[in-house]
Amino acid sequence: MAASPCFSLAARCSLLLTAALVLALSHGAHGYGGASAGLSSSFYDDSCPSARDIVRRVIQNARVADPRIPASLIRLHFHDCFVQGCDGSLLLDNDLPAIQTEKEVPANDRSAHGFDVVDSIKHALENACPGIVSCADILALASEISVELAGGPRWSVPLGRRDGTTTNVESANNLPSPFDSLQTLQEKFRNLALDDTDLVALQGAHTFGRAQCQFTQQNCSAGQDGETLVNLDTVTPDVFDNKYYGNLLHGRAPLPSDQVMLSDPAAAATTAPIVHRFSGSQKDFFKNFAASMVKMGNISPLTGRAGEIRNNCRRVNKKPY
């Protein structure tokens, strides 16, 4: 039997209200998860289709001069997302009293690198697509491209983040530390809805790059300056692979916070089985690393009309300079 005009109108109204609610939720300022966060891998397909190629080209050029750059860029993304979500707050310079930079907290001071490469990426993107690609998305794209260039997995990066206009030094002071216990690491990850598999997978980013010797288990050799760099993976220091987990199994992880995933008494029932899995299967590691990177990248993004698209990643737009 055909529906009455009144029923049809009510049904249409209900559908419109439902659609409006879904749209509003998907464009909320904060949230975990891909769709609910309002992010999409095709976000720039129309507005800046060359975005990924531009980011890749700048990173390729930068790593010729400094092989550490890929590892440095993924670390920036990690330290950005863990503070107040993936909003590019880490990239902001001091502009007191309004902005106190996160770059000077212990976890970043004189150890976080790659900011000049982010500047170069932003400059190139602004030339191609002015005011379109956020600094927060630059970090997300740069991380995936850096891993791929170093021999690691590729994944589809959800995009559409906007840039924050504040920093959070108090939260930045609580970033994961090279000296954290396993329990502390697990708590810091759980606070961001990241589980033990995410912890072990994301720590796997230490399969390439360098660290200052003062942060390592062996500390520094006699006469070495505390900021002397040592390879995080002594086997393949510039390659993204699963050799890192083999180092853990042999007690050769430079960072104490890495080795605790195997040596801590609580590890046997939590992280150690995952370390063994990833050591035995690079494919398994790559798959889980990519999934955990997407999960981390979805931590409290600014979307819709929240935040802004910075013209310069080091400062907010509204300030007169």
PDB file of C-alpha atoms in Angstrom:
ATOM      1  CA  MET A   1       0.000   0.000   0.000  1.00  0.00           C
ATOM      2  CA  ALA A   2       1.328   3.455  -0.895  1.00  0.00           C
ATOM      3  CA  ALA A   3       2.464   5.634   1.999  1.00  0.00           C
ATOM      4  CA  SER A   4       0.440   8.701   2.848  1.00  0.00           C
ATOM      5  CA  PRO A   5       1.911  12.122   1.989  1.00  0.00           C
ATOM      6  CA  CYS A   6       2.122  12.872   5.729  1.00  0.00           C
ATOM      7  CA  PHE A   7       4.123   9.701   6.435  1.00  0.00           C
ATOM      8  CA  SER A   8       6.455  10.344   3.503  1.00  0.00           C
ATOM      9  CA  LEU A   9       7.171  13.868   4.718  1.00  0.00           C
ATOM     10  CA  ALA A  10       7.890  12.641   8.244  1.00  0.00           C
ATOM     11  CA  ALA A  11      10.173   9.945   6.930  1.00  0.00           C
ATOM     12  CA  ARG A  12      12.042  12.447   4.798  1.00  0.00           C
ATOM     13  CA  CYS A  13      12.401  14.809   7.762  1.00  0.00           C
ATOM     14  CA  SER A  14      13.715  11.973   9.928  1.00  0.00           C
ATOM     15  CA  LEU A  15      16.267  11.008   7.291  1.00  0.00           C
ATOM     16  CA  LEU A  16      17.414  14.606   6.920  1.00  0.00           C
ATOM     17  CA  LEU A  17      17.815  14.989  10.677  1.00  0.00           C
ATOM     18  CA  THR A  18      19.777  11.752  10.872  1.00  0.00           C
ATOM     19  CA  ALA A  19      22.030  12.822   8.012  1.00  0.00           C
ATOM     20  CA  ALA A  20      22.608  16.201   9.636  1.00  0.00           C
ATOM     21  CA  LEU A  21      23.535  14.546  12.915  1.00  0.00           C
ATOM     22  CA  VAL A  22      25.980  12.173  11.227  1.00  0.00           C
ATOM     23  CA  LEU A  23      27.555  15.089   9.354  1.00  0.00           C
ATOM     24  CA  ALA A  24      27.908  17.110  12.527  1.00  0.00           C
ATOM     25  CA  LEU A  25      29.538  14.209  14.364  1.00  0.00           C
ATOM     26  CA  SER A  26      31.933  13.468  11.531  1.00  0.00           C
ATOM     27  CA  HIS A  27      33.141  17.075  11.531  1.00  0.00           C
ATOM     28  CA  GLY A  28      33.508  17.436  15.281  1.00  0.00           C
ATOM     29  CA  ALA A  29      36.641  19.075  16.616  1.00  0.00           C
ATOM     30  CA  HIS A  30      37.959  16.029  18.449  1.00  0.00           C
ATOM     31  CA  GLY A  31      37.626  12.274  18.391  1.00  0.00           C
ATOM     32  CA  TYR A  32      39.276   8.896  17.904  1.00  0.00           C
ATOM     33  CA  GLY A  33      38.856   6.729  14.832  1.00  0.00           C
ATOM     34  CA  GLY A  34      38.952   7.335  11.097  1.00  0.00           C
ATOM     35  CA  ALA A  35      35.438   8.257   9.954  1.00  0.00           C
ATOM     36  CA  SER A  36      34.333   9.699  13.284  1.00  0.00           C
ATOM     37  CA  ALA A  37      37.355  11.977  13.240  1.00  0.00           C
ATOM     38  CA  GLY A  38      36.274  13.484   9.912  1.00  0.00           C
ATOM     39  CA  LEU A  39      39.446  12.350   8.143  1.00  0.00           C
ATOM     40  CA  SER A  40      39.784  10.829   4.678  1.00  0.00           C
ATOM     41  CA  SER A  41      42.718   9.641   2.581  1.00  0.00           C
ATOM     42  CA  SER A  42      41.150  11.448  -0.396  1.00  0.00           C
ATOM     43  CA  PHE A  43      40.805  14.775   1.436  1.00  0.00           C
ATOM     44  CA  TYR A  44      43.197  16.659  -0.893  1.00  0.00           C
ATOM     45  CA  ASP A  45      42.369  14.829  -4.113  1.00  0.00           C
ATOM     46  CA  ASP A  46      40.621  17.889  -5.560  1.00  0.00           C
ATOM     47  CA  SER A  47      42.131  20.791  -3.612  1.00  0.00           C
ATOM     48  CA  CYS A  48      45.801  19.728  -3.752  1.00  0.00           C
ATOM     49  CA  PRO A  49      46.247  16.506  -5.762  1.00  0.00           C
ATOM     50  CA  SER A  50      50.048  16.841  -5.836  1.00  0.00           C
ATOM     51  CA  ALA A  51      50.383  17.097  -2.038  1.00  0.00           C
ATOM     52  CA  ARG A  52      51.913  13.660  -1.465  1.00  0.00           C
ATOM     53  CA  ASP A  53      54.337  13.994  -4.371  1.00  0.00           C
ATOM     54  CA  ILE A  54      55.515  17.374  -3.065  1.00  0.00           C
ATOM     55  CA  VAL A  55      56.100  16.037   0.446  1.00  0.00           C
ATOM     56  CA  ARG A  56      57.940  13.016  -0.935  1.00  0.00           C
ATOM     57  CA  ARG A  57      60.213  15.125  -3.147  1.00  0.00           C
ATOM     58  CA  VAL A  58      61.293  17.401  -0.283  1.00  0.00           C
ATOM     59  CA  ILE A  59      62.016  14.445   2.012  1.00  0.00           C
ATOM     60  CA  GLN A  60      63.991  12.635  -0.689  1.00  0.00           C
ATOM     61  CA  ASN A  61      66.197  15.701  -1.138  1.00  0.00           C
ATOM     62  CA  ALA A  62      66.605  16.218   2.607  1.00  0.00           C
ATOM     63  CA  ARG A  63      67.642  12.642   3.381  1.00  0.00           C
ATOM     64  CA  VAL A  64      70.501  12.839   0.896  1.00  0.00           C
ATOM     65  CA  ALA A  65      72.132  15.436   3.138  1.00  0.00           C
ATOM     66  CA  ASP A  66      71.002  13.853   6.414  1.00  0.00           C
ATOM     67  CA  PRO A  67      70.023  10.153   6.563  1.00  0.00           C
ATOM     68  CA  ARG A  68      68.407  10.768   9.970  1.00  0.00           C
ATOM     69  CA  ILE A  69      65.607  12.870   8.492  1.00  0.00           C
ATOM     70  CA  PRO A  70      63.028  10.086   7.949  1.00  0.00           C
ATOM     71  CA  ALA A  71      63.350   8.932  11.572  1.00  0.00           C
ATOM     72  CA  SER A  72      63.320  12.536  12.804  1.00  0.00           C
ATOM     73  CA  LEU A  73      60.080  13.306  10.969  1.00  0.00           C
ATOM     74  CA  ILE A  74      58.197  10.297  12.321  1.00  0.00           C
ATOM     75  CA  ARG A  75      59.346  11.260  15.826  1.00  0.00           C
ATOM     76  CA  LEU A  76      57.872  14.749  15.352  1.00  0.00           C
ATOM     77  CA  HIS A  77      54.506  13.220  14.438  1.00  0.00           C
ATOM     78  CA  PHE A  78      54.649  10.941  17.487  1.00  0.00           C
ATOM     79  CA  HIS A  79      55.546  13.765  19.877  1.00  0.00           C
ATOM     80  CA  ASP A  80      52.874  15.987  18.354  1.00  0.00           C
ATOM     81  CA  CYS A  81      50.022  13.490  18.640  1.00  0.00           C
ATOM     82  CA  PHE A  82      50.872  12.442  22.194  1.00  0.00           C
ATOM     83  CA  VAL A  83      50.466  15.943  23.659  1.00  0.00           C
ATOM     84  CA  GLN A  84      47.014  17.268  22.771  1.00  0.00           C
ATOM     85  CA  GLY A  85      46.220  15.314  19.646  1.00  0.00           C
ATOM     86  CA  CYS A  86      47.620  15.551  16.129  1.00  0.00           C
ATOM     87  CA  ASP A  87      47.273  19.315  15.705  1.00  0.00           C
ATOM     88  CA  GLY A  88      50.802  20.488  14.850  1.00  0.00           C
ATOM     89  CA  SER A  89      51.271  22.146  18.245  1.00  0.00           C
ATOM     90  CA  LEU A  90      54.833  20.833  18.491  1.00  0.00           C
ATOM     91  CA  LEU A  91      55.828  22.951  15.494  1.00  0.00           C
ATOM     92  CA  LEU A  92      54.959  26.293  17.108  1.00  0.00           C
ATOM     93  CA  ASP A  93      57.840  28.512  18.209  1.00  0.00           C
ATOM     94  CA  ASN A  94      57.806  30.620  21.353  1.00  0.00           C
ATOM     95  CA  ASP A  95      55.561  33.679  21.163  1.00  0.00           C
ATOM     96  CA  LEU A  96      55.226  34.646  24.792  1.00  0.00           C
ATOM     97  CA  PRO A  97      53.026  35.074  26.637  1.00  0.00           C
ATOM     98  CA  ALA A  98      50.451  33.493  24.285  1.00  0.00           C
ATOM     99  CA  ILE A  99      52.514  30.571  22.992  1.00  0.00           C
ATOM    100  CA  GLN A 100      55.066  28.625  25.029  1.00  0.00           C
ATOM    101  CA  THR A 101      56.782  26.195  22.692  1.00  0.00           C
ATOM    102  CA  GLU A 102      56.779  22.440  23.275  1.00  0.00           C
ATOM    103  CA  LYS A 103      60.176  22.242  21.572  1.00  0.00           C
ATOM    104  CA  GLU A 104      62.002  23.053  24.819  1.00  0.00           C
ATOM    105  CA  VAL A 105      60.568  20.320  27.058  1.00  0.00           C
ATOM    106  CA  PRO A 106      63.116  17.624  28.031  1.00  0.00           C
ATOM    107  CA  ALA A 107      61.798  15.081  25.498  1.00  0.00           C
ATOM    108  CA  ASN A 108      62.323  17.526  22.619  1.00  0.00           C
ATOM    109  CA  ASP A 109      65.002  20.009  23.643  1.00  0.00           C
ATOM    110  CA  ARG A 110      68.098  19.634  21.450  1.00  0.00           C
ATOM    111  CA  SER A 111      66.907  16.201  20.344  1.00  0.00           C
ATOM    112  CA  ALA A 112      63.849  16.826  18.171  1.00  0.00           C
ATOM    113  CA  HIS A 113      64.976  17.538  14.612  1.00  0.00           C
ATOM    114  CA  GLY A 114      63.477  18.015  11.181  1.00  0.00           C
ATOM    115  CA  PHE A 115      61.671  21.307  11.746  1.00  0.00           C
ATOM    116  CA  ASP A 116      63.534  22.896   8.832  1.00  0.00           C
ATOM    117  CA  VAL A 117      62.376  20.070   6.560  1.00  0.00           C
ATOM    118  CA  VAL A 118      58.780  20.672   7.651  1.00  0.00           C
ATOM    119  CA  ASP A 119      59.310  24.346   6.785  1.00  0.00           C
ATOM    120  CA  SER A 120      60.547  23.381   3.323  1.00  0.00           C
ATOM    121  CA  ILE A 121      57.556  21.077   2.778  1.00  0.00           C
ATOM    122  CA  LYS A 122      55.154  23.798   3.870  1.00  0.00           C
ATOM    123  CA  HIS A 123      56.809  26.342   1.578  1.00  0.00           C
ATOM    124  CA  ALA A 124      56.533  24.002  -1.399  1.00  0.00           C
ATOM    125  CA  LEU A 125      52.897  23.194  -0.643  1.00  0.00           C
ATOM    126  CA  GLU A 126      51.992  26.867  -0.227  1.00  0.00           C
ATOM    127  CA  ASN A 127      53.473  27.560  -3.647  1.00  0.00           C
ATOM    128  CA  ALA A 128      51.385  24.792  -5.194  1.00  0.00           C
ATOM    129  CA  CYS A 129      48.186  24.963  -3.118  1.00  0.00           C
ATOM    130  CA  PRO A 130      48.061  28.104  -0.939  1.00  0.00           C
ATOM    131  CA  GLY A 131      46.223  27.743   2.355  1.00  0.00           C
ATOM    132  CA  ILE A 132      45.133  24.152   1.768  1.00  0.00           C
ATOM    133  CA  VAL A 133      47.387  21.590   3.490  1.00  0.00           C
ATOM    134  CA  SER A 134      47.738  21.799   7.270  1.00  0.00           C
ATOM    135  CA  CYS A 135      50.985  21.400   9.168  1.00  0.00           C
ATOM    136  CA  ALA A 136      49.402  18.568  11.158  1.00  0.00           C
ATOM    137  CA  ASP A 137      48.737  16.693   7.916  1.00  0.00           C
ATOM    138  CA  ILE A 138      52.284  17.401   6.746  1.00  0.00           C
ATOM    139  CA  LEU A 139      53.571  15.461   9.769  1.00  0.00           C
ATOM    140  CA  ALA A 140      51.194  12.562   9.069  1.00  0.00           C
ATOM    141  CA  LEU A 141      52.133  12.384   5.385  1.00  0.00           C
ATOM    142  CA  ALA A 142      55.827  12.868   6.079  1.00  0.00           C
ATOM    143  CA  SER A 143      55.802   9.950   8.527  1.00  0.00           C
ATOM    144  CA  GLU A 144      54.282   7.510   6.054  1.00  0.00           C
ATOM    145  CA  ILE A 145      56.567   8.640   3.234  1.00  0.00           C
ATOM    146  CA  SER A 146      59.660   8.499   5.471  1.00  0.00           C
ATOM    147  CA  VAL A 147      58.896   4.902   6.451  1.00  0.00           C
ATOM    148  CA  GLU A 148      58.268   3.903   2.851  1.00  0.00           C
ATOM    149  CA  LEU A 149      61.486   5.545   1.609  1.00  0.00           C
ATOM    150  CA  ALA A 150      63.437   3.637   4.266  1.00  0.00           C
ATOM    151  CA  GLY A 151      62.057   0.294   3.071  1.00  0.00           C
ATOM    152  CA  GLY A 152      59.041   0.023   5.355  1.00  0.00           C
ATOM    153  CA  PRO A 153      55.333  -0.373   4.651  1.00  0.00           C
ATOM    154  CA  ARG A 154      53.008   2.012   2.851  1.00  0.00           C
ATOM    155  CA  TRP A 155      49.585   2.833   4.178  1.00  0.00           C
ATOM    156  CA  SER A 156      46.667   5.059   3.281  1.00  0.00           C
ATOM    157  CA  VAL A 157      46.983   8.185   5.435  1.00  0.00           C
ATOM    158  CA  PRO A 158      43.691   9.703   6.675  1.00  0.00           C
ATOM    159  CA  LEU A 159      43.888  13.459   6.061  1.00  0.00           C
ATOM    160  CA  GLY A 160      41.896  16.567   6.857  1.00  0.00           C
ATOM    161  CA  ARG A 161      43.437  17.654  10.163  1.00  0.00           C
ATOM    162  CA  ARG A 162      43.573  21.330  10.942  1.00  0.00           C
ATOM    163  CA  ASP A 163      46.232  23.141  12.958  1.00  0.00           C
ATOM    164  CA  GLY A 164      45.876  24.070  16.597  1.00  0.00           C
ATOM    165  CA  THR A 165      46.429  27.588  17.892  1.00  0.00           C
ATOM    166  CA  THR A 166      47.714  26.588  21.342  1.00  0.00           C
ATOM    167  CA  THR A 167      50.436  24.463  22.911  1.00  0.00           C
ATOM    168  CA  ASN A 168      50.407  22.290  26.020  1.00  0.00           C
ATOM    169  CA  VAL A 169      53.774  22.281  27.751  1.00  0.00           C
ATOM    170  CA  GLU A 170      52.429  20.487  30.832  1.00  0.00           C
ATOM    171  CA  SER A 171      51.315  17.535  28.714  1.00  0.00           C
ATOM    172  CA  ALA A 172      54.513  17.670  26.629  1.00  0.00           C
ATOM    173  CA  ASN A 173      56.494  17.258  29.836  1.00  0.00           C
ATOM    174  CA  ASN A 174      54.824  13.857  30.209  1.00  0.00           C
ATOM    175  CA  LEU A 175      55.844  12.426  26.829  1.00  0.00           C
ATOM    176  CA  PRO A 176      57.175   8.846  26.883  1.00  0.00           C
ATOM    177  CA  SER A 177      60.760   8.841  28.138  1.00  0.00           C
ATOM    178  CA  PRO A 178      63.731   6.561  27.287  1.00  0.00           C
ATOM    179  CA  PHE A 179      63.813   5.698  30.989  1.00  0.00           C
ATOM    180  CA  ASP A 180      60.114   4.903  31.511  1.00  0.00           C
ATOM    181  CA  SER A 181      59.176   1.578  33.049  1.00  0.00           C
ATOM    182  CA  LEU A 182      56.920  -0.776  31.137  1.00  0.00           C
ATOM    183  CA  GLN A 183      54.011   0.074  33.425  1.00  0.00           C
ATOM    184  CA  THR A 184      54.508   3.804  32.815  1.00  0.00           C
ATOM    185  CA  LEU A 185      54.717   3.299  29.056  1.00  0.00           C
ATOM    186  CA  GLN A 186      51.561   1.193  29.044  1.00  0.00           C
ATOM    187  CA  GLU A 187      49.719   3.821  31.061  1.00  0.00           C
ATOM    188  CA  LYS A 188      50.778   6.650  28.745  1.00  0.00           C
ATOM    189  CA  PHE A 189      49.661   4.660  25.705  1.00  0.00           C
ATOM    190  CA  ARG A 190      46.392   3.526  27.293  1.00  0.00           C
ATOM    191  CA  ASN A 191      45.552   7.142  28.122  1.00  0.00           C
ATOM    192  CA  LEU A 192      45.387   7.677  24.351  1.00  0.00           C
ATOM    193  CA  ALA A 193      43.426   4.470  23.642  1.00  0.00           C
ATOM    194  CA  LEU A 194      46.562   2.690  22.396  1.00  0.00           C
ATOM    195  CA  ASP A 195      47.015  -0.921  23.540  1.00  0.00           C
ATOM    196  CA  ASP A 196      50.052  -3.170  24.034  1.00  0.00           C
ATOM    197  CA  THR A 197      50.193  -4.097  20.346  1.00  0.00           C
ATOM    198  CA  ASP A 198      50.270  -0.402  19.460  1.00  0.00           C
ATOM    199  CA  LEU A 199      53.012   0.157  22.041  1.00  0.00           C
ATOM    200  CA  VAL A 200      55.265  -2.588  20.701  1.00  0.00           C
ATOM    201  CA  ALA A 201      54.557  -1.687  17.062  1.00  0.00           C
ATOM    202  CA  LEU A 202      55.119   2.061  17.452  1.00  0.00           C
ATOM    203  CA  GLN A 203      58.294   1.536  19.480  1.00  0.00           C
ATOM    204  CA  GLY A 204      59.419  -0.343  16.387  1.00  0.00           C
ATOM    205  CA  ALA A 205      60.028   3.043  14.770  1.00  0.00           C
ATOM    206  CA  HIS A 206      63.317   2.841  16.671  1.00  0.00           C
ATOM    207  CA  THR A 207      64.442   0.436  13.965  1.00  0.00           C
ATOM    208  CA  PHE A 208      66.034   3.439  12.264  1.00  0.00           C
ATOM    209  CA  GLY A 209      67.525   6.753  13.322  1.00  0.00           C
ATOM    210  CA  ARG A 210      69.852   7.892  16.096  1.00  0.00           C
ATOM    211  CA  ALA A 211      69.707   8.810  19.782  1.00  0.00           C
ATOM    212  CA  GLN A 212      72.002  10.769  22.050  1.00  0.00           C
ATOM    213  CA  CYS A 213      74.250   8.395  23.993  1.00  0.00           C
ATOM    214  CA  GLN A 214      73.137   9.930  27.304  1.00  0.00           C
ATOM    215  CA  PHE A 215      69.735   8.281  26.782  1.00  0.00           C
ATOM    216  CA  THR A 216      71.050   4.769  26.107  1.00  0.00           C
ATOM    217  CA  GLN A 217      71.524   1.777  28.406  1.00  0.00           C
ATOM    218  CA  GLN A 218      75.291   1.814  27.917  1.00  0.00           C
ATOM    219  CA  ASN A 219      75.384   5.600  28.355  1.00  0.00           C
ATOM    220  CA  CYS A 220      78.379   7.286  26.728  1.00  0.00           C
ATOM    221  CA  SER A 221      81.884   5.960  26.208  1.00  0.00           C
ATOM    222  CA  ALA A 222      84.733   7.636  28.041  1.00  0.00           C
ATOM    223  CA  GLY A 223      85.335  11.097  26.669  1.00  0.00           C
ATOM    224  CA  GLN A 224      82.116  11.178  24.639  1.00  0.00           C
ATOM    225  CA  ASP A 225      79.881  14.210  24.824  1.00  0.00           C
ATOM    226  CA  GLY A 226      76.399  13.362  26.127  1.00  0.00           C
ATOM    227  CA  GLU A 227      74.866  14.450  22.830  1.00  0.00           C
ATOM    228  CA  THR A 228      76.997  12.091  20.743  1.00  0.00           C
ATOM    229  CA  LEU A 229      74.674  10.161  18.442  1.00  0.00           C
ATOM    230  CA  VAL A 230      74.465   6.369  18.395  1.00  0.00           C
ATOM    231  CA  ASN A 231      72.492   4.140  16.061  1.00  0.00           C
ATOM    232  CA  LEU A 232      69.218   2.840  17.475  1.00  0.00           C
ATOM    233  CA  ASP A 233      69.575  -0.267  15.301  1.00  0.00           C
ATOM    234  CA  THR A 234      73.192  -1.342  15.016  1.00  0.00           C
ATOM    235  CA  VAL A 235      72.415  -3.836  12.232  1.00  0.00           C
ATOM    236  CA  THR A 236      70.538  -1.688   9.681  1.00  0.00           C
ATOM    237  CA  PRO A 237      70.479   1.856  11.137  1.00  0.00           C
ATOM    238  CA  ASP A 238      68.874   3.588   8.151  1.00  0.00           C
ATOM    239  CA  VAL A 239      66.528   0.812   7.025  1.00  0.00           C
ATOM    240  CA  PHE A 240      62.985   0.314   8.290  1.00  0.00           C
ATOM    241  CA  ASP A 241      62.769  -3.412   9.029  1.00  0.00           C
ATOM    242  CA  ASN A 242      62.138  -5.788  11.929  1.00  0.00           C
ATOM    243  CA  LYS A 243      65.798  -6.166  12.972  1.00  0.00           C
ATOM    244  CA  TYR A 244      65.004  -3.959  15.969  1.00  0.00           C
ATOM    245  CA  TYR A 245      63.056  -6.797  17.583  1.00  0.00           C
ATOM    246  CA  GLY A 246      65.953  -9.205  17.093  1.00  0.00           C
ATOM    247  CA  ASN A 247      68.114  -6.691  18.942  1.00  0.00           C
ATOM    248  CA  LEU A 248      65.609  -6.769  21.806  1.00  0.00           C
ATOM    249  CA  LEU A 249      65.747 -10.563  21.964  1.00  0.00           C
ATOM    250  CA  HIS A 250      69.542 -10.393  22.292  1.00  0.00           C
ATOM    251  CA  GLY A 251      69.455  -7.593  24.890  1.00  0.00           C
ATOM    252  CA  ARG A 252      70.958  -5.076  22.485  1.00  0.00           C
ATOM    253  CA  ALA A 253      68.292  -2.363  22.461  1.00  0.00           C
ATOM    254  CA  PRO A 254      70.082   0.945  23.148  1.00  0.00           C
ATOM    255  CA  LEU A 255      67.095   2.583  24.871  1.00  0.00           C
ATOM    256  CA  PRO A 256      66.054   1.232  28.286  1.00  0.00           C
ATOM    257  CA  SER A 257      62.392   1.896  27.444  1.00  0.00           C
ATOM    258  CA  ASP A 258      62.694  -0.514  24.521  1.00  0.00           C
ATOM    259  CA  GLN A 259      64.335  -3.362  26.402  1.00  0.00           C
ATOM    260  CA  VAL A 260      61.707  -3.296  29.181  1.00  0.00           C
ATOM    261  CA  MET A 261      59.168  -4.653  26.684  1.00  0.00           C
ATOM    262  CA  LEU A 262      61.025  -7.940  27.045  1.00  0.00           C
ATOM    263  CA  SER A 263      62.870  -7.747  30.375  1.00  0.00           C
ATOM    264  CA  ASP A 264      60.204  -6.362  32.708  1.00  0.00           C
ATOM    265  CA  PRO A 265      58.563  -9.054  34.895  1.00  0.00           C
ATOM    266  CA  ALA A 266      55.142  -8.021  33.567  1.00  0.00           C
ATOM    267  CA  ALA A 267      56.293  -8.286  29.934  1.00  0.00           C
ATOM    268  CA  ALA A 268      55.897 -12.069  29.720  1.00  0.00           C
ATOM    269  CA  ALA A 269      52.114 -11.775  29.775  1.00  0.00           C
ATOM    270  CA  THR A 270      51.826  -8.502  27.829  1.00  0.00           C
ATOM    271  CA  THR A 271      54.470  -7.159  25.438  1.00  0.00           C
ATOM    272  CA  ALA A 272      57.062  -9.952  25.172  1.00  0.00           C
ATOM    273  CA  PRO A 273      54.900 -12.280  23.025  1.00  0.00           C
ATOM    274  CA  ILE A 274      54.336  -9.397  20.606  1.00  0.00           C
ATOM    275  CA  VAL A 275      58.083  -8.702  20.432  1.00  0.00           C
ATOM    276  CA  HIS A 276      58.662 -12.385  19.551  1.00  0.00           C
ATOM    277  CA  ARG A 277      55.916 -12.251  16.900  1.00  0.00           C
ATOM    278  CA  PHE A 278      57.332  -9.190  15.207  1.00  0.00           C
ATOM    279  CA  SER A 279      60.874 -10.560  15.361  1.00  0.00           C
ATOM    280  CA  GLY A 280      59.726 -13.679  13.546  1.00  0.00           C
ATOM    281  CA  SER A 281      57.624 -11.945  10.910  1.00  0.00           C
ATOM    282  CA  GLN A 282      58.454  -8.638   9.265  1.00  0.00           C
ATOM    283  CA  LYS A 283      55.130  -8.854   7.414  1.00  0.00           C
ATOM    284  CA  ASP A 284      53.272  -9.035  10.728  1.00  0.00           C
ATOM    285  CA  PHE A 285      55.242  -6.083  12.089  1.00  0.00           C
ATOM    286  CA  PHE A 286      54.652  -3.961   8.986  1.00  0.00           C
ATOM    287  CA  LYS A 287      50.918  -4.666   9.028  1.00  0.00           C
ATOM    288  CA  ASN A 288      50.545  -3.770  12.693  1.00  0.00           C
ATOM    289  CA  PHE A 289      52.849  -0.768  12.488  1.00  0.00           C
ATOM    290  CA  ALA A 290      50.769   0.749   9.685  1.00  0.00           C
ATOM    291  CA  ALA A 291      47.534   0.119  11.603  1.00  0.00           C
ATOM    292  CA  SER A 292      48.969   1.641  14.782  1.00  0.00           C
ATOM    293  CA  MET A 293      50.217   4.710  12.898  1.00  0.00           C
ATOM    294  CA  VAL A 294      46.722   5.333  11.551  1.00  0.00           C
ATOM    295  CA  LYS A 295      45.300   4.828  15.028  1.00  0.00           C
ATOM    296  CA  MET A 296      47.811   7.244  16.556  1.00  0.00           C
ATOM    297  CA  GLY A 297      47.216   9.749  13.761  1.00  0.00           C
ATOM    298  CA  ASN A 298      43.520   9.791  14.653  1.00  0.00           C
ATOM    299  CA  ILE A 299      44.120  11.032  18.198  1.00  0.00           C
ATOM    300  CA  SER A 300      41.937  14.113  18.740  1.00  0.00           C
ATOM    301  CA  PRO A 301      42.346  15.831  15.363  1.00  0.00           C
ATOM    302  CA  LEU A 302      40.900  19.265  14.734  1.00  0.00           C
ATOM    303  CA  THR A 303      38.526  19.123  11.781  1.00  0.00           C
ATOM    304  CA  GLY A 304      35.725  21.128  10.179  1.00  0.00           C
ATOM    305  CA  ARG A 305      36.008  24.738  11.328  1.00  0.00           C
ATOM    306  CA  ALA A 306      38.103  24.031  14.408  1.00  0.00           C
ATOM    307  CA  GLY A 307      41.660  25.369  14.385  1.00  0.00           C
ATOM    308  CA  GLU A 308      43.135  26.821  11.203  1.00  0.00           C
ATOM    309  CA  ILE A 309      45.418  26.082   8.261  1.00  0.00           C
ATOM    310  CA  ARG A 310      48.640  27.808   9.258  1.00  0.00           C
ATOM    311  CA  ASN A 311      50.493  29.808   6.639  1.00  0.00           C
ATOM    312  CA  ASN A 312      53.706  29.167   8.578  1.00  0.00           C
ATOM    313  CA  CYS A 313      53.993  26.022  10.692  1.00  0.00           C
ATOM    314  CA  ARG A 314      55.960  27.895  13.352  1.00  0.00           C
ATOM    315  CA  ARG A 315      53.276  30.455  14.234  1.00  0.00           C
ATOM    316  CA  VAL A 316      49.531  30.902  14.320  1.00  0.00           C
ATOM    317  CA  ASN A 317      47.888  33.011  11.642  1.00  0.00           C
ATOM    318  CA  LYS A 318      46.065  35.519  13.801  1.00  0.00           C
ATOM    319  CA  LYS A 319      49.224  37.059  15.254  1.00  0.00           C
ATOM    320  CA  PRO A 320      50.453  40.205  13.514  1.00  0.00           C
ATOM    321  CA  TYR A 321      54.104  39.857  12.574  1.00  0.00           C
TER     322      TYR A 321
END
